[in-house]
Structure formats: C-alpha cells, structure tokens
Amino acid sequence: QVQLVESGGGLVQAGGSLRLSCAASRSIFQIRPMGWYRQAPGKQRELVARITSGGRTDFADSVKGRFTISRDNAKNTVYLQMDSLKPEDTAVYYCTIDLPYTRAWGQGTQVTVSS
C-alpha cells in the first residue's frame, strides 16, 4: 500500500505562512489525484485543496487566494503553501492520494495559528 508522510506543520502567528509537504513512500508512476483535508477540534473534516491527475486545482472557499497546492511528480510529493494564515486554519492537516480502489491517507500534521 502507498504510505503518505506529511511534514511542515507547526505553530505560526496569524498572518504568517507555512508550507506542508506530503511524500509517498514509493514511486507512483501514474499520476493520481492528491489533496489536503483538515480537521479542527470539534469540527467535521473538510477538503482544503486538491489537484487532479490533469493538474486542475480546487480550493475550499475559505482558503481561496491564500493557499496554493502543487505537486512534484518526480518526487511523488504534493505541497500546500499556506499564506496569510488565520486562527481558523488551526487543524490537523491530512494528505490524500486517490488510488483506483481506495483513498490513502497520511497520519496528519498539526497546524496551529495563534491570534
């Protein structure tokens, strides 16, 4: 199975930036959709951003204009650049990759934005 490992989370002040990365444990020779979800305390897990096999990107309305998703297929890695962070962005962020019959999830990385 594909293993995903997120990194780049941490504590940042409001208005600051973080870049999350998610690397697959083995080579993925066929481009698959990847994305980022997040779950804040007491909240439902929500889709933050995704990038399709064709390179199309989508973002939650709450992060449009502030977050950017990109991928490096040679490194089997997806990135989430987060700018102008708000306290409401505080959550555990999870990376996903859509395989033919399942969606693989990373373990999550904590992002905390202080006010």
PDB file of N, CA and C in Angstrom, residues 41-79:
ATOM      1  N   PRO A  41     -10.545  20.930  15.909  1.00  0.00           N
ATOM      2  CA  PRO A  41     -11.209  20.356  17.089  1.00  0.00           C
ATOM      3  C   PRO A  41     -12.706  20.625  17.081  1.00  0.00           C
ATOM      4  N   GLY A  42     -13.486  19.576  17.244  1.00  0.00           N
ATOM      5  CA  GLY A  42     -14.927  19.702  17.282  1.00  0.00           C
ATOM      6  C   GLY A  42     -15.582  19.974  15.951  1.00  0.00           C
ATOM      7  N   LYS A  43     -14.819  19.912  14.874  1.00  0.00           N
ATOM      8  CA  LYS A  43     -15.349  20.206  13.556  1.00  0.00           C
ATOM      9  C   LYS A  43     -15.278  18.983  12.651  1.00  0.00           C
ATOM     10  N   GLN A  44     -16.056  19.028  11.579  1.00  0.00           N
ATOM     11  CA  GLN A  44     -16.015  17.980  10.575  1.00  0.00           C
ATOM     12  C   GLN A  44     -14.757  18.106   9.730  1.00  0.00           C
ATOM     13  N   ARG A  45     -14.274  16.976   9.261  1.00  0.00           N
ATOM     14  CA  ARG A  45     -13.158  17.002   8.342  1.00  0.00           C
ATOM     15  C   ARG A  45     -13.620  17.614   7.020  1.00  0.00           C
ATOM     16  N   GLU A  46     -12.807  18.489   6.470  1.00  0.00           N
ATOM     17  CA  GLU A  46     -13.181  19.176   5.259  1.00  0.00           C
ATOM     18  C   GLU A  46     -12.051  19.160   4.244  1.00  0.00           C
ATOM     19  N   LEU A  47     -12.439  19.196   2.997  1.00  0.00           N
ATOM     20  CA  LEU A  47     -11.474  19.290   1.915  1.00  0.00           C
ATOM     21  C   LEU A  47     -10.929  20.707   1.864  1.00  0.00           C
ATOM     22  N   VAL A  48      -9.619  20.821   1.832  1.00  0.00           N
ATOM     23  CA  VAL A  48      -8.961  22.113   1.728  1.00  0.00           C
ATOM     24  C   VAL A  48      -8.590  22.419   0.285  1.00  0.00           C
ATOM     25  N   ALA A  49      -7.932  21.478  -0.350  1.00  0.00           N
ATOM     26  CA  ALA A  49      -7.474  21.669  -1.720  1.00  0.00           C
ATOM     27  C   ALA A  49      -7.213  20.320  -2.351  1.00  0.00           C
ATOM     28  N   ARG A  50      -7.301  20.290  -3.659  1.00  0.00           N
ATOM     29  CA  ARG A  50      -6.983  19.074  -4.375  1.00  0.00           C
ATOM     30  C   ARG A  50      -6.359  19.430  -5.711  1.00  0.00           C
ATOM     31  N   ILE A  51      -5.602  18.482  -6.238  1.00  0.00           N
ATOM     32  CA  ILE A  51      -5.017  18.624  -7.554  1.00  0.00           C
ATOM     33  C   ILE A  51      -5.235  17.318  -8.286  1.00  0.00           C
ATOM     34  N   THR A  52      -5.851  17.400  -9.447  1.00  0.00           N
ATOM     35  CA  THR A  52      -6.226  16.211 -10.189  1.00  0.00           C
ATOM     36  C   THR A  52      -5.056  15.677 -11.000  1.00  0.00           C
ATOM     37  N   SER A  53      -5.295  14.522 -11.605  1.00  0.00           N
ATOM     38  CA  SER A  53      -4.273  13.930 -12.457  1.00  0.00           C
ATOM     39  C   SER A  53      -3.934  14.826 -13.638  1.00  0.00           C
ATOM     40  N   GLY A  54      -4.882  15.659 -14.044  1.00  0.00           N
ATOM     41  CA  GLY A  54      -4.645  16.588 -15.131  1.00  0.00           C
ATOM     42  C   GLY A  54      -4.076  17.921 -14.699  1.00  0.00           C
ATOM     43  N   GLY A  55      -3.848  18.077 -13.405  1.00  0.00           N
ATOM     44  CA  GLY A  55      -3.264  19.301 -12.901  1.00  0.00           C
ATOM     45  C   GLY A  55      -4.254  20.374 -12.512  1.00  0.00           C
ATOM     46  N   ARG A  56      -5.529  20.085 -12.635  1.00  0.00           N
ATOM     47  CA  ARG A  56      -6.528  21.061 -12.217  1.00  0.00           C
ATOM     48  C   ARG A  56      -6.574  21.142 -10.702  1.00  0.00           C
ATOM     49  N   THR A  57      -6.707  22.335 -10.198  1.00  0.00           N
ATOM     50  CA  THR A  57      -6.730  22.545  -8.758  1.00  0.00           C
ATOM     51  C   THR A  57      -8.069  23.117  -8.316  1.00  0.00           C
ATOM     52  N   ASP A  58      -8.439  22.770  -7.104  1.00  0.00           N
ATOM     53  CA  ASP A  58      -9.649  23.287  -6.493  1.00  0.00           C
ATOM     54  C   ASP A  58      -9.345  23.610  -5.042  1.00  0.00           C
ATOM     55  N   PHE A  59     -10.021  24.620  -4.526  1.00  0.00           N
ATOM     56  CA  PHE A  59      -9.795  25.063  -3.170  1.00  0.00           C
ATOM     57  C   PHE A  59     -11.118  25.313  -2.471  1.00  0.00           C
ATOM     58  N   ALA A  60     -11.107  25.080  -1.178  1.00  0.00           N
ATOM     59  CA  ALA A  60     -12.242  25.495  -0.377  1.00  0.00           C
ATOM     60  C   ALA A  60     -12.363  27.011  -0.419  1.00  0.00           C
ATOM     61  N   ASP A  61     -13.590  27.493  -0.378  1.00  0.00           N
ATOM     62  CA  ASP A  61     -13.792  28.938  -0.428  1.00  0.00           C
ATOM     63  C   ASP A  61     -13.038  29.658   0.686  1.00  0.00           C
ATOM     64  N   SER A  62     -12.916  29.021   1.825  1.00  0.00           N
ATOM     65  CA  SER A  62     -12.292  29.653   2.969  1.00  0.00           C
ATOM     66  C   SER A  62     -10.796  29.881   2.796  1.00  0.00           C
ATOM     67  N   VAL A  63     -10.175  29.208   1.831  1.00  0.00           N
ATOM     68  CA  VAL A  63      -8.729  29.341   1.650  1.00  0.00           C
ATOM     69  C   VAL A  63      -8.346  29.903   0.292  1.00  0.00           C
ATOM     70  N   LYS A  64      -9.315  30.152  -0.562  1.00  0.00           N
ATOM     71  CA  LYS A  64      -9.015  30.693  -1.883  1.00  0.00           C
ATOM     72  C   LYS A  64      -8.262  32.008  -1.771  1.00  0.00           C
ATOM     73  N   GLY A  65      -7.230  32.120  -2.571  1.00  0.00           N
ATOM     74  CA  GLY A  65      -6.409  33.310  -2.555  1.00  0.00           C
ATOM     75  C   GLY A  65      -5.317  33.295  -1.515  1.00  0.00           C
ATOM     76  N   ARG A  66      -5.363  32.325  -0.615  1.00  0.00           N
ATOM     77  CA  ARG A  66      -4.357  32.235   0.441  1.00  0.00           C
ATOM     78  C   ARG A  66      -3.516  30.968   0.350  1.00  0.00           C
ATOM     79  N   PHE A  67      -4.110  29.884  -0.108  1.00  0.00           N
ATOM     80  CA  PHE A  67      -3.415  28.603  -0.190  1.00  0.00           C
ATOM     81  C   PHE A  67      -3.147  28.244  -1.644  1.00  0.00           C
ATOM     82  N   THR A  68      -2.066  27.515  -1.862  1.00  0.00           N
ATOM     83  CA  THR A  68      -1.716  27.017  -3.180  1.00  0.00           C
ATOM     84  C   THR A  68      -1.307  25.560  -3.064  1.00  0.00           C
ATOM     85  N   ILE A  69      -1.844  24.735  -3.934  1.00  0.00           N
ATOM     86  CA  ILE A  69      -1.461  23.330  -3.971  1.00  0.00           C
ATOM     87  C   ILE A  69      -0.642  23.077  -5.226  1.00  0.00           C
ATOM     88  N   SER A  70       0.390  22.280  -5.093  1.00  0.00           N
ATOM     89  CA  SER A  70       1.235  21.934  -6.224  1.00  0.00           C
ATOM     90  C   SER A  70       1.780  20.535  -6.011  1.00  0.00           C
ATOM     91  N   ARG A  71       2.378  19.985  -7.051  1.00  0.00           N
ATOM     92  CA  ARG A  71       2.926  18.644  -6.933  1.00  0.00           C
ATOM     93  C   ARG A  71       4.200  18.513  -7.732  1.00  0.00           C
ATOM     94  N   ASP A  72       5.042  17.625  -7.272  1.00  0.00           N
ATOM     95  CA  ASP A  72       6.273  17.273  -7.955  1.00  0.00           C
ATOM     96  C   ASP A  72       6.192  15.781  -8.204  1.00  0.00           C
ATOM     97  N   ASN A  73       5.825  15.420  -9.399  1.00  0.00           N
ATOM     98  CA  ASN A  73       5.599  14.011  -9.696  1.00  0.00           C
ATOM     99  C   ASN A  73       6.877  13.179  -9.613  1.00  0.00           C
ATOM    100  N   ALA A  74       8.008  13.777  -9.935  1.00  0.00           N
ATOM    101  CA  ALA A  74       9.266  13.050  -9.850  1.00  0.00           C
ATOM    102  C   ALA A  74       9.580  12.647  -8.415  1.00  0.00           C
ATOM    103  N   LYS A  75       9.112  13.439  -7.465  1.00  0.00           N
ATOM    104  CA  LYS A  75       9.351  13.154  -6.057  1.00  0.00           C
ATOM    105  C   LYS A  75       8.148  12.525  -5.373  1.00  0.00           C
ATOM    106  N   ASN A  76       7.087  12.291  -6.125  1.00  0.00           N
ATOM    107  CA  ASN A  76       5.849  11.756  -5.560  1.00  0.00           C
ATOM    108  C   ASN A  76       5.394  12.574  -4.359  1.00  0.00           C
ATOM    109  N   THR A  77       5.441  13.866  -4.523  1.00  0.00           N
ATOM    110  CA  THR A  77       5.199  14.774  -3.416  1.00  0.00           C
ATOM    111  C   THR A  77       4.186  15.839  -3.810  1.00  0.00           C
ATOM    112  N   VAL A  78       3.310  16.158  -2.878  1.00  0.00           N
ATOM    113  CA  VAL A  78       2.369  17.246  -3.049  1.00  0.00           C
ATOM    114  C   VAL A  78       2.628  18.267  -1.952  1.00  0.00           C
ATOM    115  N   TYR A  79       2.428  19.532  -2.284  1.00  0.00           N
ATOM    116  CA  TYR A  79       2.695  20.614  -1.364  1.00  0.00           C
ATOM    117  C   TYR A  79       1.443  21.448  -1.150  1.00  0.00           C
TER     118      TYR A  79
END
